[in-house]
Short mmCIF file of C-alpha atoms and ligand atoms in Angstrom, two decimals:
data_model
loop_
_atom_site.label_atom_id
_atom_site.label_comp_id
_atom_site.label_asym_id
_atom_site.label_seq_id
_atom_site.Cartn_x
_atom_site.Cartn_y
_atom_site.Cartn_z
CA UNK V 1 89.56 123.75 91.06
CA UNK V 2 90.39 126.62 93.34
CA UNK V 3 89.53 125.73 96.89
CA UNK V 4 89.67 129.25 98.25
CA UNK V 5 86.91 130.53 96.00
CA UNK V 6 84.66 127.55 96.45
CA UNK V 7 84.84 128.00 100.19
CA UNK V 8 84.53 131.77 100.39
CA UNK V 9 80.76 131.76 100.40
CA UNK V 10 80.56 129.36 103.32
CA UNK V 11 79.85 131.31 106.50
CA UNK V 12 82.21 131.01 109.40
CA UNK V 13 80.89 130.21 112.85
CA UNK V 14 79.16 127.36 114.62
CA UNK V 15 76.53 125.82 112.37
CA UNK V 16 74.65 124.38 115.35
CA UNK V 17 73.95 127.76 116.90
CA UNK V 18 73.68 129.85 113.73
CA UNK V 19 70.52 129.60 111.70
CA UNK V 20 71.66 128.94 108.10
CA UNK V 21 69.81 130.53 105.24
CA UNK V 22 68.90 128.28 102.28
CA UNK V 23 71.51 130.10 100.24
CA UNK V 24 74.17 129.28 102.79
CA UNK V 25 73.08 125.66 102.99
CA UNK V 26 73.25 125.39 99.26
CA UNK V 27 76.70 126.92 99.29
CA UNK V 28 77.79 124.40 101.92
CA UNK V 29 76.39 121.51 99.94
CA UNK V 30 78.13 122.72 96.83
CA UNK V 31 81.42 123.12 98.66
CA UNK V 32 81.04 119.62 99.99
CA UNK V 33 80.34 118.25 96.56
CA UNK V 34 83.36 119.99 95.13
CA UNK V 35 85.57 118.69 97.90
CA UNK V 36 84.33 115.17 97.38
CA UNK V 37 85.03 115.45 93.67
CA UNK V 38 88.48 116.85 94.36
CA UNK V 39 89.15 114.02 96.74
CA UNK V 40 88.11 111.46 94.15
CA UNK V 41 90.38 113.06 91.56
CA UNK V 42 93.27 113.07 93.97
CA UNK V 43 92.93 109.42 94.81
CA UNK V 44 92.56 108.58 91.13
CA UNK V 45 95.73 110.53 90.36
CA UNK V 46 97.51 108.73 93.15
CA UNK V 47 96.46 105.31 91.83
CA UNK V 48 97.72 106.21 88.41
CA UNK V 49 101.01 107.45 89.78
CA UNK V 50 101.59 104.31 91.79
CA UNK V 51 100.75 102.19 88.79
CA UNK V 52 102.91 104.07 86.33
CA UNK V 53 105.79 103.99 88.81
CA UNK V 54 105.36 100.24 89.06
CA UNK V 55 105.21 99.83 85.32
CA UNK V 56 108.27 101.93 84.79
CA UNK V 57 110.25 99.86 87.26
CA UNK V 58 109.07 96.57 85.77
CA UNK V 59 110.08 97.82 82.35
CA UNK V 60 113.46 98.86 83.65
CA UNK V 61 113.97 95.54 85.36
CA UNK V 62 113.02 93.63 82.22
CA UNK V 63 115.35 95.70 80.07
CA UNK V 64 118.16 95.34 82.60
CA UNK V 65 117.82 91.58 82.76
CA UNK V 66 117.55 91.36 78.99
CA UNK V 67 120.71 93.37 78.62
CA UNK V 68 122.61 91.18 81.10
CA UNK V 69 121.52 87.98 79.38
CA UNK V 70 122.33 89.37 75.97
CA UNK V 71 126.09 89.32 76.47
CA UNK V 72 126.62 85.73 77.61
CA UNK V 73 124.11 84.50 75.04
CA UNK V 74 126.06 86.41 72.42
CA UNK V 75 129.33 84.63 73.11
CA UNK V 76 127.71 81.24 73.61
CA UNK V 77 126.14 81.68 70.21
CA UNK V 78 129.36 82.68 68.53
CA UNK V 79 131.36 79.94 70.29
CA UNK V 80 128.81 77.47 69.09
CA UNK V 81 129.49 78.44 65.52
CA UNK V 82 133.22 77.85 66.06
CA UNK V 83 132.54 74.59 67.88
CA UNK V 84 130.51 73.34 64.94
CA UNK V 85 133.38 74.07 62.59
CA UNK V 86 135.92 72.29 64.85
CA UNK V 87 133.64 69.29 65.20
CA UNK V 88 133.31 69.01 61.45
CA UNK V 89 137.11 68.99 61.24
CA UNK V 90 137.39 66.36 63.97
CA UNK V 91 134.85 64.15 62.23
CA UNK V 92 136.86 64.52 59.03
CA UNK V 93 139.99 63.48 60.87
CA UNK V 94 138.17 60.51 62.37
CA UNK V 95 137.05 59.40 58.94
CA UNK V 96 140.67 59.55 57.78
CA UNK V 97 141.77 57.37 60.70
CA UNK V 98 139.00 54.93 59.94
CA UNK V 99 140.07 54.75 56.34
CA UNK V 100 143.60 53.94 57.50
CA UNK V 101 142.44 51.20 59.88
CA UNK V 102 142.72 48.22 57.50
CA UNK V 103 146.49 48.79 57.55
CA UNK V 104 146.48 47.85 61.24
CA UNK V 105 144.65 44.56 60.74
CA UNK V 106 145.83 41.80 63.08
CA UNK V 107 147.74 44.15 65.42
CA UNK V 108 146.84 44.69 69.13
CA UNK V 109 146.05 48.33 68.25
CA UNK V 110 143.27 47.20 65.90
CA UNK V 111 141.67 45.13 68.63
CA UNK V 112 141.80 48.04 71.05
CA UNK V 113 140.29 50.42 68.50
CA UNK V 114 137.43 48.02 67.92
CA UNK V 115 136.79 47.68 71.65
CA UNK V 116 136.74 51.42 72.17
CA UNK V 117 134.51 52.01 69.17
CA UNK V 118 131.94 49.63 70.65
CA UNK V 119 132.33 51.03 74.14
CA UNK V 120 131.59 54.61 73.18
CA UNK V 121 129.10 53.63 70.47
CA UNK V 122 130.92 55.67 67.90
CA UNK V 123 128.29 55.32 65.18
CA UNK V 124 125.60 56.60 67.50
CA UNK V 125 127.76 59.55 68.56
CA UNK V 126 128.33 60.49 64.94
CA UNK V 127 124.59 60.81 64.49
CA UNK V 128 123.75 62.30 67.82
CA UNK V 129 126.38 65.01 68.13
CA UNK V 130 125.18 67.02 65.12
CA UNK V 131 121.58 66.60 66.31
CA UNK V 132 122.52 67.88 69.76
CA UNK V 133 124.30 70.83 68.23
CA UNK V 134 121.30 71.75 66.10
CA UNK V 135 118.91 71.44 69.01
CA UNK V 136 121.09 73.54 71.30
CA UNK V 137 121.54 76.18 68.64
CA UNK V 138 117.80 76.35 68.25
CA UNK V 139 117.47 76.78 72.01
CA UNK V 140 120.00 79.58 72.09
CA UNK V 141 118.27 81.28 69.21
CA UNK V 142 115.01 81.14 71.10
CA UNK V 143 116.56 82.70 74.17
CA UNK V 144 117.99 85.44 71.98
CA UNK V 145 114.54 86.08 70.54
CA UNK V 146 112.98 86.30 74.00
CA UNK V 147 115.67 88.71 75.11
CA UNK V 148 115.09 90.84 72.02
CA UNK V 149 111.35 90.79 72.64
CA UNK V 150 111.86 91.84 76.23
CA UNK V 151 113.93 94.75 75.02
CA UNK V 152 111.37 95.71 72.38
CA UNK V 153 108.60 95.33 74.86
CA UNK V 154 110.07 97.50 77.57
CA UNK V 155 111.89 99.90 75.28
CA UNK V 156 113.42 101.57 78.25
CA UNK V 157 116.21 102.79 76.01
CA UNK V 158 113.61 104.69 73.99
CA UNK V 159 112.54 106.71 77.06
CA UNK V 160 108.87 106.96 76.25
CA UNK V 161 109.20 108.81 72.99
CA UNK V 162 106.42 109.05 70.47
CA UNK V 163 107.55 106.84 67.63
CA UNK V 164 106.29 105.57 64.32
CA UNK V 165 106.15 101.82 64.73
CA UNK V 166 104.37 98.77 63.44
CA UNK V 167 101.65 97.64 65.82
CA UNK V 168 102.07 94.10 64.47
CA UNK V 169 105.66 94.00 65.73
CA UNK V 170 104.47 95.20 69.12
CA UNK V 171 101.71 92.59 69.28
CA UNK V 172 104.11 89.83 68.24
CA UNK V 173 106.72 90.64 70.85
CA UNK V 174 104.00 90.99 73.48
CA UNK V 175 102.62 87.60 72.46
CA UNK V 176 106.02 86.04 73.01
CA UNK V 177 106.15 87.52 76.47
CA UNK V 178 102.71 86.36 77.56
CA UNK V 179 103.02 83.08 75.69
CA UNK V 180 103.38 81.32 78.99
CA UNK V 181 99.97 82.53 80.20
CA UNK V 182 98.31 81.62 76.94
CA UNK V 183 99.82 78.50 75.47
CA UNK V 184 98.14 75.97 77.76
CA UNK V 185 94.72 77.56 77.46
CA UNK V 186 94.18 78.84 73.97
CA UNK V 187 95.29 78.87 70.38
CA UNK V 188 96.11 82.26 69.00
CA UNK V 189 94.75 83.12 65.59
CA UNK V 190 96.17 86.17 63.86
CA UNK V 191 94.06 88.01 61.34
CA UNK V 192 96.34 90.89 60.62
CA UNK V 193 95.12 93.39 58.08
CA UNK V 194 97.09 96.10 56.34
CA UNK V 195 98.40 98.53 58.94
CA UNK V 196 100.61 101.54 58.37
CA UNK V 197 103.12 102.45 61.07
CA UNK V 198 101.39 104.27 63.90
CA UNK V 199 102.68 107.23 65.86
CA UNK V 200 102.47 106.07 69.46
CA UNK V 201 104.20 105.28 72.73
CA UNK V 202 105.08 101.69 71.82
CA UNK V 203 105.81 100.27 75.25
CA UNK V 204 102.56 101.68 76.59
CA UNK V 205 100.48 100.28 73.77
CA UNK V 206 102.23 96.93 74.25
CA UNK V 207 101.10 97.12 77.84
CA UNK V 208 97.53 97.48 76.61
CA UNK V 209 97.87 94.48 74.29
CA UNK V 210 99.36 92.49 77.12
CA UNK V 211 96.45 93.29 79.44
CA UNK V 212 93.90 92.33 76.81
CA UNK V 213 95.70 89.09 75.94
CA UNK V 214 96.12 88.02 79.55
CA UNK V 215 92.48 88.86 80.31
CA UNK V 216 91.41 86.83 77.31
CA UNK V 217 93.46 83.85 78.51
CA UNK V 218 92.03 84.20 82.02
CA UNK V 219 88.49 84.18 80.62
CA UNK V 220 89.08 80.77 79.05
CA UNK V 221 88.84 78.08 81.67
CA UNK V 222 86.89 74.94 80.89
CA UNK V 223 88.26 73.71 77.60
CA UNK V 224 90.90 74.97 75.23
CA UNK V 225 89.81 78.21 73.64
CA UNK V 226 90.78 80.54 70.86
CA UNK V 227 92.09 84.06 71.01
CA UNK V 228 91.75 85.92 67.77
CA UNK V 229 93.79 89.02 67.10
CA UNK V 230 92.60 91.12 64.21
CA UNK V 231 93.87 94.45 62.97
CA UNK V 232 92.87 96.98 60.40
CA UNK V 233 92.25 100.62 59.69
CA UNK V 234 89.11 102.72 59.68
CA UNK V 235 89.57 106.22 58.32
CA UNK V 236 92.60 107.71 60.02
CA UNK V 237 92.46 105.23 62.91
CA UNK V 238 94.25 101.93 63.29
CA UNK V 239 92.47 99.26 65.30
CA UNK V 240 93.49 96.09 67.06
CA UNK V 241 90.91 93.64 68.29
CA UNK V 242 91.51 90.88 70.82
CA UNK V 243 88.63 88.42 70.92
CA UNK V 244 88.20 85.32 73.02
CA UNK V 245 85.58 82.59 73.25
CA UNK V 246 85.75 82.53 77.03
CA UNK V 247 83.32 83.27 79.82
CA UNK V 248 82.11 86.66 78.62
CA UNK V 249 81.24 89.52 80.97
CA UNK V 250 78.03 89.71 82.98
CA UNK V 251 75.95 92.74 81.94
CA UNK V 252 76.01 94.20 85.45
CA UNK V 253 79.82 94.15 85.42
CA UNK V 254 80.21 95.58 81.96
CA UNK V 255 80.08 99.21 83.06
CA UNK V 256 82.55 98.64 85.87
CA UNK V 257 85.38 96.78 84.14
CA UNK V 258 87.32 99.99 83.45
CA UNK V 259 87.11 101.12 87.08
CA UNK V 260 90.38 100.93 88.94
CA UNK V 261 90.49 97.91 91.25
CA UNK V 262 87.38 96.33 89.79
CA UNK V 263 88.14 92.63 89.45
CA UNK V 264 86.21 89.39 89.54
CA UNK V 265 89.39 87.38 89.99
CA UNK V 266 90.72 85.90 93.21
CA UNK V 267 93.38 87.74 95.15
CA UNK V 268 96.75 87.20 93.56
CA UNK V 269 95.35 86.67 90.09
CA UNK V 270 93.72 90.00 89.44
CA UNK V 271 94.45 93.53 90.57
CA UNK V 272 91.64 95.16 88.67
CA UNK V 273 94.09 97.68 87.25
CA UNK V 274 94.70 96.26 83.79
CA UNK V 275 91.74 97.77 82.02
CA UNK V 276 91.70 101.08 83.86
CA UNK V 277 95.34 101.51 82.99
CA UNK V 278 94.73 100.49 79.39
CA UNK V 279 91.89 102.95 79.18
CA UNK V 280 94.18 105.74 80.34
CA UNK V 281 96.88 104.79 77.84
CA UNK V 282 94.49 104.61 74.92
CA UNK V 283 92.96 107.92 75.90
CA UNK V 284 96.42 109.48 76.00
CA UNK V 285 96.77 108.35 72.39
CA UNK V 286 93.53 110.08 71.48
CA UNK V 287 91.90 106.71 70.89
CA UNK V 288 89.18 104.57 72.39
CA UNK V 289 88.50 101.06 73.67
CA UNK V 290 85.26 99.34 72.84
CA UNK V 291 84.04 96.11 74.31
CA UNK V 292 81.57 93.62 73.05
CA UNK V 293 80.71 90.70 75.25
CA UNK V 294 78.23 87.89 75.42
CA UNK V 295 78.13 85.91 78.64
CA UNK V 296 79.03 82.32 77.96
CA UNK V 297 80.20 83.06 74.41
CA UNK V 298 83.13 85.41 74.68
CA UNK V 299 84.42 88.93 74.60
CA UNK V 300 86.04 91.23 72.08
CA UNK V 301 88.00 94.33 72.99
CA UNK V 302 88.78 96.75 70.21
CA UNK V 303 91.44 99.42 70.63
CA UNK V 304 91.46 102.22 68.07
CA UNK V 305 94.19 104.84 67.94
CA UNK V 306 94.87 107.61 65.44
CA UNK V 307 97.59 106.64 62.96
CA UNK V 308 99.05 110.08 63.40
CA UNK V 309 99.20 111.60 66.83
CA UNK V 310 96.70 114.41 67.11
CA UNK V 311 98.19 117.87 67.54
CA UNK V 312 96.38 118.60 70.76
CA UNK V 313 98.84 117.40 73.38
CA UNK V 314 97.35 115.02 75.89
CA UNK V 315 97.55 115.87 79.56
N1 ADP N 1 88.26 89.05 78.02
C1 ADP N 1 87.55 89.09 79.16
N2 ADP N 1 86.58 88.15 79.37
C2 ADP N 1 85.84 88.17 80.50
N3 ADP N 1 85.96 89.10 81.47
C3 ADP N 1 86.91 90.05 81.31
C4 ADP N 1 87.73 90.11 80.16
N4 ADP N 1 88.56 91.16 80.27
C5 ADP N 1 88.25 91.75 81.45
N5 ADP N 1 87.26 91.08 82.08
C6 ADP N 1 86.65 91.44 83.38
O1 ADP N 1 87.08 92.73 83.74
C7 ADP N 1 87.70 92.71 85.01
C8 ADP N 1 88.75 93.78 85.11
O2 ADP N 1 89.82 93.48 84.25
P1 ADP N 1 91.23 94.11 84.57
O3 ADP N 1 91.09 95.58 84.75
O4 ADP N 1 92.20 93.66 83.54
O5 ADP N 1 91.61 93.52 85.99
P2 ADP N 1 92.00 92.02 86.39
O6 ADP N 1 92.34 91.29 85.13
O7 ADP N 1 93.19 92.21 87.28
O8 ADP N 1 90.82 91.48 87.09
C9 ADP N 1 88.18 91.30 85.19
O9 ADP N 1 88.30 90.92 86.54
C10 ADP N 1 87.10 90.51 84.47
O10 ADP N 1 85.98 90.32 85.31
MG1 MG N 2 93.67 92.07 83.65
#
């Protein structure tokens, strides 16, 4: 909007002493309306900027930490492989010594060997060491997976490029990241359909999935609930639905949930930005978010995005 034109028809001078004609009053009212609208747009733009700045820095932080952890985990993992091999050799050697033991019968050395064997509980160690190794390797592998998911999730290296990716991969890595919020409250059921790769901004869509998943977990409070993730296609759109059997949304709130800063959660738990941000991201993809909610029964959010990015570039 051009301010100079919208103001040109407003008369100069002191309104209290000048009698305004209806035309002038109308012009003033219109100018006021336009200014108010402009103001609203400005503050909306500012909110979005702040939020996208924040997101970008969280993503960068996550990717940075992931990168730093990746190296040490890498050598621990490879050392573990070597350690396993050495241990197998040592156990082999031990078996050879044990086989040679009868030759020492009756000597002081034999008595000492027996004492030590009992002291360190050799038989137990033989069982427990391989078990410890397996468990630790499993732990390291899990850390590696988390690190990889963090990298996939933030994709800072990809620099916000439109990419053809599998939404299922994005949902899975997002699930790993929010697992902590979900695992004590709900079981996750996946009903993945057939999905082609989708041309999108992966880290942004992951952000949307994350918001929906965390909201779903928050909506489940009393007893353990279920979060169902379904996917599929409809025409040239791919859709992802996140449904919960939680509290549902009161009808009077339903039209406000996408408003920035609208939240029903206590301070510290909700910012009220998740859905407004998600709405913006989905819109940027030329898609839509639909919500279906029944108070007391649960809520389903469905995100649909075009498989192929539409040619009209989004603002
Ligand atoms: N799955 C859901 N079940 C019930 N209410 C929800 C759900 N998702 C969103 N809401 C409602 O919408 C509000 C806004 O959500 P959101 O924008 O993500 O902000 P926040 O989660 O920080 O409150 C929430 O405070 C909640 O009242
Ligand atoms: Mg939220």
